[in-house]
PDB file of C-alpha atoms in Angstrom:
ATOM      1  CA  ILE A  22      43.579-148.467  19.111  1.00  0.00           C
ATOM      2  CA  SER A  23      41.988-145.078  19.599  1.00  0.00           C
ATOM      3  CA  PHE A  24      43.108-142.070  17.610  1.00  0.00           C
ATOM      4  CA  ALA A  25      44.312-140.403  20.829  1.00  0.00           C
ATOM      5  CA  ASP A  26      46.457-143.426  21.732  1.00  0.00           C
ATOM      6  CA  ALA A  27      47.872-143.509  18.210  1.00  0.00           C
ATOM      7  CA  MET A  28      48.881-139.853  18.399  1.00  0.00           C
ATOM      8  CA  ARG A  29      50.401-140.255  21.859  1.00  0.00           C
ATOM      9  CA  THR A  30      52.542-143.037  20.392  1.00  0.00           C
ATOM     10  CA  LEU A  31      53.557-141.066  17.305  1.00  0.00           C
ATOM     11  CA  ALA A  32      54.027-137.600  18.810  1.00  0.00           C
ATOM     12  CA  PRO A  33      57.523-138.168  20.297  1.00  0.00           C
ATOM     13  CA  MET A  34      58.755-139.171  16.835  1.00  0.00           C
ATOM     14  CA  ALA A  35      58.151-135.655  15.495  1.00  0.00           C
ATOM     15  CA  ASP A  36      61.451-134.379  16.944  1.00  0.00           C
ATOM     16  CA  SER A  37      63.607-137.026  15.257  1.00  0.00           C
ATOM     17  CA  THR A  38      66.296-136.011  12.792  1.00  0.00           C
ATOM     18  CA  ASP A  39      65.408-139.084  10.715  1.00  0.00           C
ATOM     19  CA  ARG A  40      62.944-137.984   8.042  1.00  0.00           C
ATOM     20  CA  PHE A  41      60.876-141.145   8.003  1.00  0.00           C
ATOM     21  CA  VAL A  42      60.532-141.130  11.778  1.00  0.00           C
ATOM     22  CA  ALA A  43      59.865-137.404  12.097  1.00  0.00           C
ATOM     23  CA  THR A  44      57.128-137.417   9.475  1.00  0.00           C
ATOM     24  CA  ALA A  45      55.366-140.491  10.861  1.00  0.00           C
ATOM     25  CA  PRO A  46      52.586-138.425  12.527  1.00  0.00           C
ATOM     26  CA  ILE A  47      51.826-136.432   9.378  1.00  0.00           C
ATOM     27  CA  GLU A  48      49.808-138.992   7.429  1.00  0.00           C
ATOM     28  CA  LEU A  49      47.466-139.691  10.348  1.00  0.00           C
ATOM     29  CA  LEU A  50      47.045-135.996  11.126  1.00  0.00           C
ATOM     30  CA  ALA A  51      46.405-135.137   7.472  1.00  0.00           C
ATOM     31  CA  PHE A  52      43.741-137.851   7.354  1.00  0.00           C
ATOM     32  CA  ALA A  53      42.134-136.438  10.490  1.00  0.00           C
ATOM     33  CA  ARG A  54      42.217-132.907   9.078  1.00  0.00           C
ATOM     34  CA  GLU A  55      40.538-133.981   5.864  1.00  0.00           C
ATOM     35  CA  HIS A  56      37.996-136.527   7.094  1.00  0.00           C
ATOM     36  CA  LEU A  57      37.414-136.251  10.850  1.00  0.00           C
ATOM     37  CA  LEU A  58      37.908-132.700  12.025  1.00  0.00           C
ATOM     38  CA  GLU A  59      34.895-130.530  12.808  1.00  0.00           C
ATOM     39  CA  ASP A  60      35.025-126.819  12.044  1.00  0.00           C
ATOM     40  CA  ALA A  61      34.868-125.943  15.736  1.00  0.00           C
ATOM     41  CA  HIS A  62      38.155-127.762  16.324  1.00  0.00           C
ATOM     42  CA  GLU A  63      40.238-126.231  13.523  1.00  0.00           C
ATOM     43  CA  ALA A  64      41.982-123.713  15.779  1.00  0.00           C
ATOM     44  CA  ALA A  65      42.892-126.463  18.241  1.00  0.00           C
ATOM     45  CA  PHE A  66      44.261-128.576  15.394  1.00  0.00           C
ATOM     46  CA  GLN A  67      46.404-125.651  14.218  1.00  0.00           C
ATOM     47  CA  ARG A  68      47.804-125.191  17.718  1.00  0.00           C
ATOM     48  CA  TYR A  69      48.543-128.898  18.066  1.00  0.00           C
ATOM     49  CA  ALA A  70      50.316-129.058  14.694  1.00  0.00           C
ATOM     50  CA  ALA A  71      52.390-125.973  15.533  1.00  0.00           C
ATOM     51  CA  GLU A  72      53.390-127.346  18.937  1.00  0.00           C
ATOM     52  CA  LEU A  73      54.195-130.785  17.570  1.00  0.00           C
ATOM     53  CA  TYR A  74      56.740-129.457  15.073  1.00  0.00           C
ATOM     54  CA  ALA A  75      57.869-126.306  16.876  1.00  0.00           C
ATOM     55  CA  ALA A  76      61.306-127.723  17.695  1.00  0.00           C
ATOM     56  CA  GLN A  77      61.839-128.924  14.130  1.00  0.00           C
ATOM     57  CA  LEU A  78      60.790-125.562  12.732  1.00  0.00           C
ATOM     58  CA  ARG A  79      63.268-123.758  14.978  1.00  0.00           C
ATOM     59  CA  ARG A  80      66.018-126.181  13.982  1.00  0.00           C
ATOM     60  CA  LEU A  81      65.373-126.282  10.247  1.00  0.00           C
ATOM     61  CA  GLY A  82      63.874-122.876   9.455  1.00  0.00           C
ATOM     62  CA  TRP A  83      63.242-122.080   5.798  1.00  0.00           C
ATOM     63  CA  SER A  84      66.793-122.665   4.590  1.00  0.00           C
ATOM     64  CA  GLY A  85      69.967-124.441   5.635  1.00  0.00           C
ATOM     65  CA  ALA A  86      73.688-124.288   5.135  1.00  0.00           C
ATOM     66  CA  ALA A  87      75.157-124.658   1.682  1.00  0.00           C
ATOM     67  CA  ASP A  88      76.493-128.123   2.563  1.00  0.00           C
ATOM     68  CA  GLU A  89      73.205-129.360   4.039  1.00  0.00           C
ATOM     69  CA  ASP A  90      72.382-132.900   2.955  1.00  0.00           C
ATOM     70  CA  GLY A  91      69.358-133.852   0.904  1.00  0.00           C
ATOM     71  CA  GLU A  92      67.581-135.606   3.749  1.00  0.00           C
ATOM     72  CA  ALA A  93      67.486-132.411   5.801  1.00  0.00           C
ATOM     73  CA  ARG A  94      66.002-130.516   2.849  1.00  0.00           C
ATOM     74  CA  LEU A  95      63.371-133.203   2.308  1.00  0.00           C
ATOM     75  CA  LEU A  96      62.488-133.172   6.007  1.00  0.00           C
ATOM     76  CA  ARG A  97      62.130-129.384   5.996  1.00  0.00           C
ATOM     77  CA  ALA A  98      59.912-129.484   2.920  1.00  0.00           C
ATOM     78  CA  ALA A  99      57.658-132.197   4.358  1.00  0.00           C
ATOM     79  CA  ILE A 100      57.178-130.423   7.669  1.00  0.00           C
ATOM     80  CA  LEU A 101      56.590-126.988   6.159  1.00  0.00           C
ATOM     81  CA  GLU A 102      54.092-128.389   3.658  1.00  0.00           C
ATOM     82  CA  PHE A 103      52.171-130.101   6.446  1.00  0.00           C
ATOM     83  CA  LEU A 104      52.166-127.021   8.654  1.00  0.00           C
ATOM     84  CA  ALA A 105      51.169-124.678   5.840  1.00  0.00           C
ATOM     85  CA  LEU A 106      48.601-126.743   3.948  1.00  0.00           C
ATOM     86  CA  GLN A 107      47.134-129.278   6.378  1.00  0.00           C
ATOM     87  CA  GLY A 108      47.912-127.659   9.712  1.00  0.00           C
ATOM     88  CA  GLU A 109      47.230-124.176   8.305  1.00  0.00           C
ATOM     89  CA  VAL A 110      49.484-122.724  11.005  1.00  0.00           C
ATOM     90  CA  PRO A 111      49.118-118.929  10.641  1.00  0.00           C
ATOM     91  CA  ALA A 112      52.778-118.032  11.199  1.00  0.00           C
ATOM     92  CA  VAL A 113      53.979-120.608   8.666  1.00  0.00           C
ATOM     93  CA  ARG A 114      51.392-119.536   6.101  1.00  0.00           C
ATOM     94  CA  ALA A 115      52.300-115.877   6.587  1.00  0.00           C
ATOM     95  CA  GLU A 116      55.962-116.598   5.888  1.00  0.00           C
ATOM     96  CA  ALA A 117      55.092-118.760   2.898  1.00  0.00           C
ATOM     97  CA  ARG A 118      52.806-116.077   1.500  1.00  0.00           C
ATOM     98  CA  THR A 119      55.493-113.410   1.826  1.00  0.00           C
ATOM     99  CA  ARG A 120      58.103-115.574   0.157  1.00  0.00           C
ATOM    100  CA  GLY A 121      55.734-116.675  -2.606  1.00  0.00           C
ATOM    101  CA  ALA A 122      54.800-113.095  -3.448  1.00  0.00           C
ATOM    102  CA  ALA A 123      58.462-112.073  -3.452  1.00  0.00           C
ATOM    103  CA  TYR A 124      59.348-115.021  -5.705  1.00  0.00           C
ATOM    104  CA  VAL A 125      57.146-113.682  -8.536  1.00  0.00           C
ATOM    105  CA  ALA A 126      57.262-109.950  -7.751  1.00  0.00           C
ATOM    106  CA  GLY A 127      57.157-107.644 -10.756  1.00  0.00           C
ATOM    107  CA  GLY A 128      56.329-110.429 -13.173  1.00  0.00           C
ATOM    108  CA  ALA A 129      59.769-112.049 -12.891  1.00  0.00           C
ATOM    109  CA  ILE A 130      61.214-114.990 -10.976  1.00  0.00           C
ATOM    110  CA  HIS A 131      63.384-114.085  -7.975  1.00  0.00           C
ATOM    111  CA  PRO A 132      65.097-117.333  -6.917  1.00  0.00           C
ATOM    112  CA  ASP A 133      66.635-115.787  -3.787  1.00  0.00           C
ATOM    113  CA  ALA A 134      63.191-115.275  -2.253  1.00  0.00           C
ATOM    114  CA  VAL A 135      62.683-118.928  -1.359  1.00  0.00           C
ATOM    115  CA  PRO A 136      64.692-122.150  -1.771  1.00  0.00           C
ATOM    116  CA  ASN A 137      63.806-123.892  -5.011  1.00  0.00           C
ATOM    117  CA  ASP A 138      62.379-126.966  -3.291  1.00  0.00           C
ATOM    118  CA  LEU A 139      59.968-124.774  -1.302  1.00  0.00           C
ATOM    119  CA  ALA A 140      58.903-122.481  -4.137  1.00  0.00           C
ATOM    120  CA  ALA A 141      55.796-124.477  -5.076  1.00  0.00           C
ATOM    121  CA  LEU A 142      54.642-124.450  -1.456  1.00  0.00           C
ATOM    122  CA  ALA A 143      55.227-120.711  -1.056  1.00  0.00           C
ATOM    123  CA  LEU A 144      53.434-119.976  -4.322  1.00  0.00           C
ATOM    124  CA  SER A 145      50.546-122.232  -3.317  1.00  0.00           C
ATOM    125  CA  VAL A 146      49.928-120.333  -0.093  1.00  0.00           C
ATOM    126  CA  ALA A 147      50.276-117.002  -1.891  1.00  0.00           C
ATOM    127  CA  ALA A 148      47.746-118.166  -4.490  1.00  0.00           C
ATOM    128  CA  GLN A 149      45.304-119.184  -1.771  1.00  0.00           C
ATOM    129  CA  GLU A 150      45.753-116.017   0.273  1.00  0.00           C
ATOM    130  CA  ASP A 151      46.069-113.355  -2.437  1.00  0.00           C
ATOM    131  CA  GLY A 152      43.256-114.496  -4.707  1.00  0.00           C
ATOM    132  CA  GLU A 153      42.708-113.166  -8.199  1.00  0.00           C
ATOM    133  CA  ALA A 154      45.754-110.903  -8.293  1.00  0.00           C
ATOM    134  CA  MET A 155      48.130-113.783  -7.608  1.00  0.00           C
ATOM    135  CA  LEU A 156      46.274-116.080  -9.994  1.00  0.00           C
ATOM    136  CA  GLU A 157      46.718-113.529 -12.778  1.00  0.00           C
ATOM    137  CA  ALA A 158      50.407-113.122 -11.936  1.00  0.00           C
ATOM    138  CA  LEU A 159      51.030-116.878 -12.069  1.00  0.00           C
ATOM    139  CA  VAL A 160      49.135-117.333 -15.335  1.00  0.00           C
ATOM    140  CA  THR A 161      51.009-114.412 -16.908  1.00  0.00           C
ATOM    141  CA  LEU A 162      54.327-115.970 -15.939  1.00  0.00           C
ATOM    142  CA  LEU A 163      53.265-119.240 -17.567  1.00  0.00           C
ATOM    143  CA  GLY A 164      53.142-117.345 -20.836  1.00  0.00           C
ATOM    144  CA  THR A 165      56.625-115.887 -20.441  1.00  0.00           C
ATOM    145  CA  THR A 166      58.839-118.649 -19.029  1.00  0.00           C
ATOM    146  CA  ASP A 167      60.102-121.809 -20.713  1.00  0.00           C
ATOM    147  CA  ASP A 168      61.828-123.141 -17.595  1.00  0.00           C
ATOM    148  CA  ALA A 169      60.202-126.537 -16.953  1.00  0.00           C
ATOM    149  CA  VAL A 170      60.889-126.443 -13.201  1.00  0.00           C
ATOM    150  CA  VAL A 171      59.416-122.977 -12.770  1.00  0.00           C
ATOM    151  CA  ARG A 172      56.396-123.918 -14.863  1.00  0.00           C
ATOM    152  CA  GLN A 173      55.804-126.936 -12.657  1.00  0.00           C
ATOM    153  CA  GLN A 174      55.951-124.740  -9.557  1.00  0.00           C
ATOM    154  CA  LEU A 175      53.453-122.304 -11.051  1.00  0.00           C
ATOM    155  CA  LEU A 176      51.054-125.071 -12.062  1.00  0.00           C
ATOM    156  CA  ILE A 177      51.184-126.770  -8.670  1.00  0.00           C
ATOM    157  CA  ALA A 178      50.278-123.464  -7.044  1.00  0.00           C
ATOM    158  CA  LEU A 179      47.453-122.817  -9.500  1.00  0.00           C
ATOM    159  CA  GLY A 180      46.091-126.309  -8.909  1.00  0.00           C
ATOM    160  CA  ARG A 181      45.828-125.547  -5.197  1.00  0.00           C
ATOM    161  CA  VAL A 182      43.711-122.402  -5.598  1.00  0.00           C
ATOM    162  CA  ASP A 183      40.790-122.891  -3.195  1.00  0.00           C
ATOM    163  CA  ASP A 184      38.613-119.857  -3.847  1.00  0.00           C
ATOM    164  CA  ALA A 185      35.291-121.175  -5.189  1.00  0.00           C
ATOM    165  CA  ALA A 186      34.968-118.209  -7.551  1.00  0.00           C
ATOM    166  CA  LEU A 187      38.422-118.842  -9.033  1.00  0.00           C
ATOM    167  CA  ARG A 188      38.324-122.626  -9.384  1.00  0.00           C
ATOM    168  CA  PRO A 189      36.677-122.502 -12.869  1.00  0.00           C
ATOM    169  CA  ARG A 190      39.396-120.180 -14.113  1.00  0.00           C
ATOM    170  CA  VAL A 191      42.038-122.636 -12.930  1.00  0.00           C
ATOM    171  CA  LEU A 192      40.242-125.489 -14.656  1.00  0.00           C
ATOM    172  CA  ASP A 193      40.003-123.496 -17.896  1.00  0.00           C
ATOM    173  CA  LEU A 194      43.797-123.656 -18.066  1.00  0.00           C
ATOM    174  CA  VAL A 195      43.418-127.273 -19.194  1.00  0.00           C
ATOM    175  CA  LEU A 196      42.281-125.874 -22.549  1.00  0.00           C
ATOM    176  CA  ASP A 197      44.698-122.940 -22.555  1.00  0.00           C
ATOM    177  CA  GLU A 198      47.248-123.115 -25.359  1.00  0.00           C
ATOM    178  CA  ARG A 199      49.889-121.654 -23.037  1.00  0.00           C
ATOM    179  CA  LEU A 200      50.053-125.039 -21.326  1.00  0.00           C
ATOM    180  CA  ARG A 201      52.098-127.805 -22.896  1.00  0.00           C
ATOM    181  CA  LEU A 202      50.413-131.153 -23.463  1.00  0.00           C
ATOM    182  CA  ASN A 203      52.344-132.731 -20.591  1.00  0.00           C
ATOM    183  CA  GLU A 204      51.050-129.968 -18.294  1.00  0.00           C
ATOM    184  CA  VAL A 205      47.324-129.919 -18.998  1.00  0.00           C
ATOM    185  CA  PHE A 206      46.331-132.380 -16.281  1.00  0.00           C
ATOM    186  CA  ARG A 207      48.017-130.467 -13.446  1.00  0.00           C
ATOM    187  CA  PRO A 208      45.261-127.877 -12.896  1.00  0.00           C
ATOM    188  CA  LEU A 209      42.575-130.567 -13.184  1.00  0.00           C
ATOM    189  CA  MET A 210      44.245-133.028 -10.819  1.00  0.00           C
ATOM    190  CA  GLY A 211      45.065-130.245  -8.381  1.00  0.00           C
ATOM    191  CA  GLN A 212      41.373-129.402  -8.105  1.00  0.00           C
ATOM    192  CA  PHE A 213      40.304-133.057  -7.950  1.00  0.00           C
ATOM    193  CA  SER A 214      42.694-133.651  -5.035  1.00  0.00           C
ATOM    194  CA  ASP A 215      40.905-131.002  -2.946  1.00  0.00           C
ATOM    195  CA  PRO A 216      37.723-132.444  -1.351  1.00  0.00           C
ATOM    196  CA  GLU A 217      36.096-129.024  -1.581  1.00  0.00           C
ATOM    197  CA  GLY A 218      36.960-128.737  -5.264  1.00  0.00           C
ATOM    198  CA  VAL A 219      35.910-132.172  -6.502  1.00  0.00           C
ATOM    199  CA  GLU A 220      32.318-131.321  -7.443  1.00  0.00           C
ATOM    200  CA  THR A 221      33.339-128.211  -9.369  1.00  0.00           C
ATOM    201  CA  ALA A 222      36.122-130.084 -11.165  1.00  0.00           C
ATOM    202  CA  TYR A 223      33.858-132.993 -12.071  1.00  0.00           C
ATOM    203  CA  ALA A 224      31.113-130.727 -13.399  1.00  0.00           C
ATOM    204  CA  TRP A 225      33.691-128.783 -15.418  1.00  0.00           C
ATOM    205  CA  LEU A 226      35.110-131.980 -16.911  1.00  0.00           C
ATOM    206  CA  VAL A 227      31.697-133.367 -17.843  1.00  0.00           C
ATOM    207  CA  GLU A 228      30.723-130.128 -19.568  1.00  0.00           C
ATOM    208  CA  ARG A 229      33.977-129.837 -21.505  1.00  0.00           C
ATOM    209  CA  TYR A 230      34.854-133.481 -21.964  1.00  0.00           C
ATOM    210  CA  ASP A 231      34.907-133.403 -25.773  1.00  0.00           C
ATOM    211  CA  ALA A 232      37.100-130.300 -25.789  1.00  0.00           C
ATOM    212  CA  VAL A 233      39.534-131.937 -23.347  1.00  0.00           C
ATOM    213  CA  VAL A 234      39.733-135.062 -25.485  1.00  0.00           C
ATOM    214  CA  GLU A 235      40.381-132.922 -28.567  1.00  0.00           C
ATOM    215  CA  ARG A 236      43.057-130.978 -26.697  1.00  0.00           C
ATOM    216  CA  ILE A 237      45.030-133.988 -25.459  1.00  0.00           C
ATOM    217  CA  GLY A 238      44.435-136.362 -28.349  1.00  0.00           C
ATOM    218  CA  PRO A 239      44.295-140.158 -28.111  1.00  0.00           C
TER     219      PRO A 239
END
């Protein structure tokens, strides 16, 4: 069937309270965003994504009640991640950026700024929007915190940096002694998962292959 017919079939599912039903359109839309969309249509894609999940966003917001079940939290996280990273909806990215910056303000972690399960997303948008200053803040925090969950959030965000000038600095973290051995692949894989970052990541890996092997061991 045509892409248009597929989306007309899937679109009504977006308002479901069942996570697997509500997120059914996301995989197809993410594929379209990455492989099919032309630059001239990006604004239209953003509008479509925002309209598709507008009702869910109003219902779920960025946080829920204390007794909210896990499925609702997972649904919120999936929708916000799609809207912020694939849909690039300006209002969602603006909120994520604000929360991400507040989460690491002053070189400390402020857990009240964003729910824990959305922290990596908020930090990712902040890292993409705020450039070198946010990159430096995240790297500095890596050297001061031993909390494994927080470190994972920081590394996910660093892996999603999409500024061409900053990508090599993210990749250099693979060889940075501040990263634990079980963390060294996160910056590399984050850059490899971005179609616009693949060539830079591959060239970096080829040039430093021996050093990477020495760093991680057999």
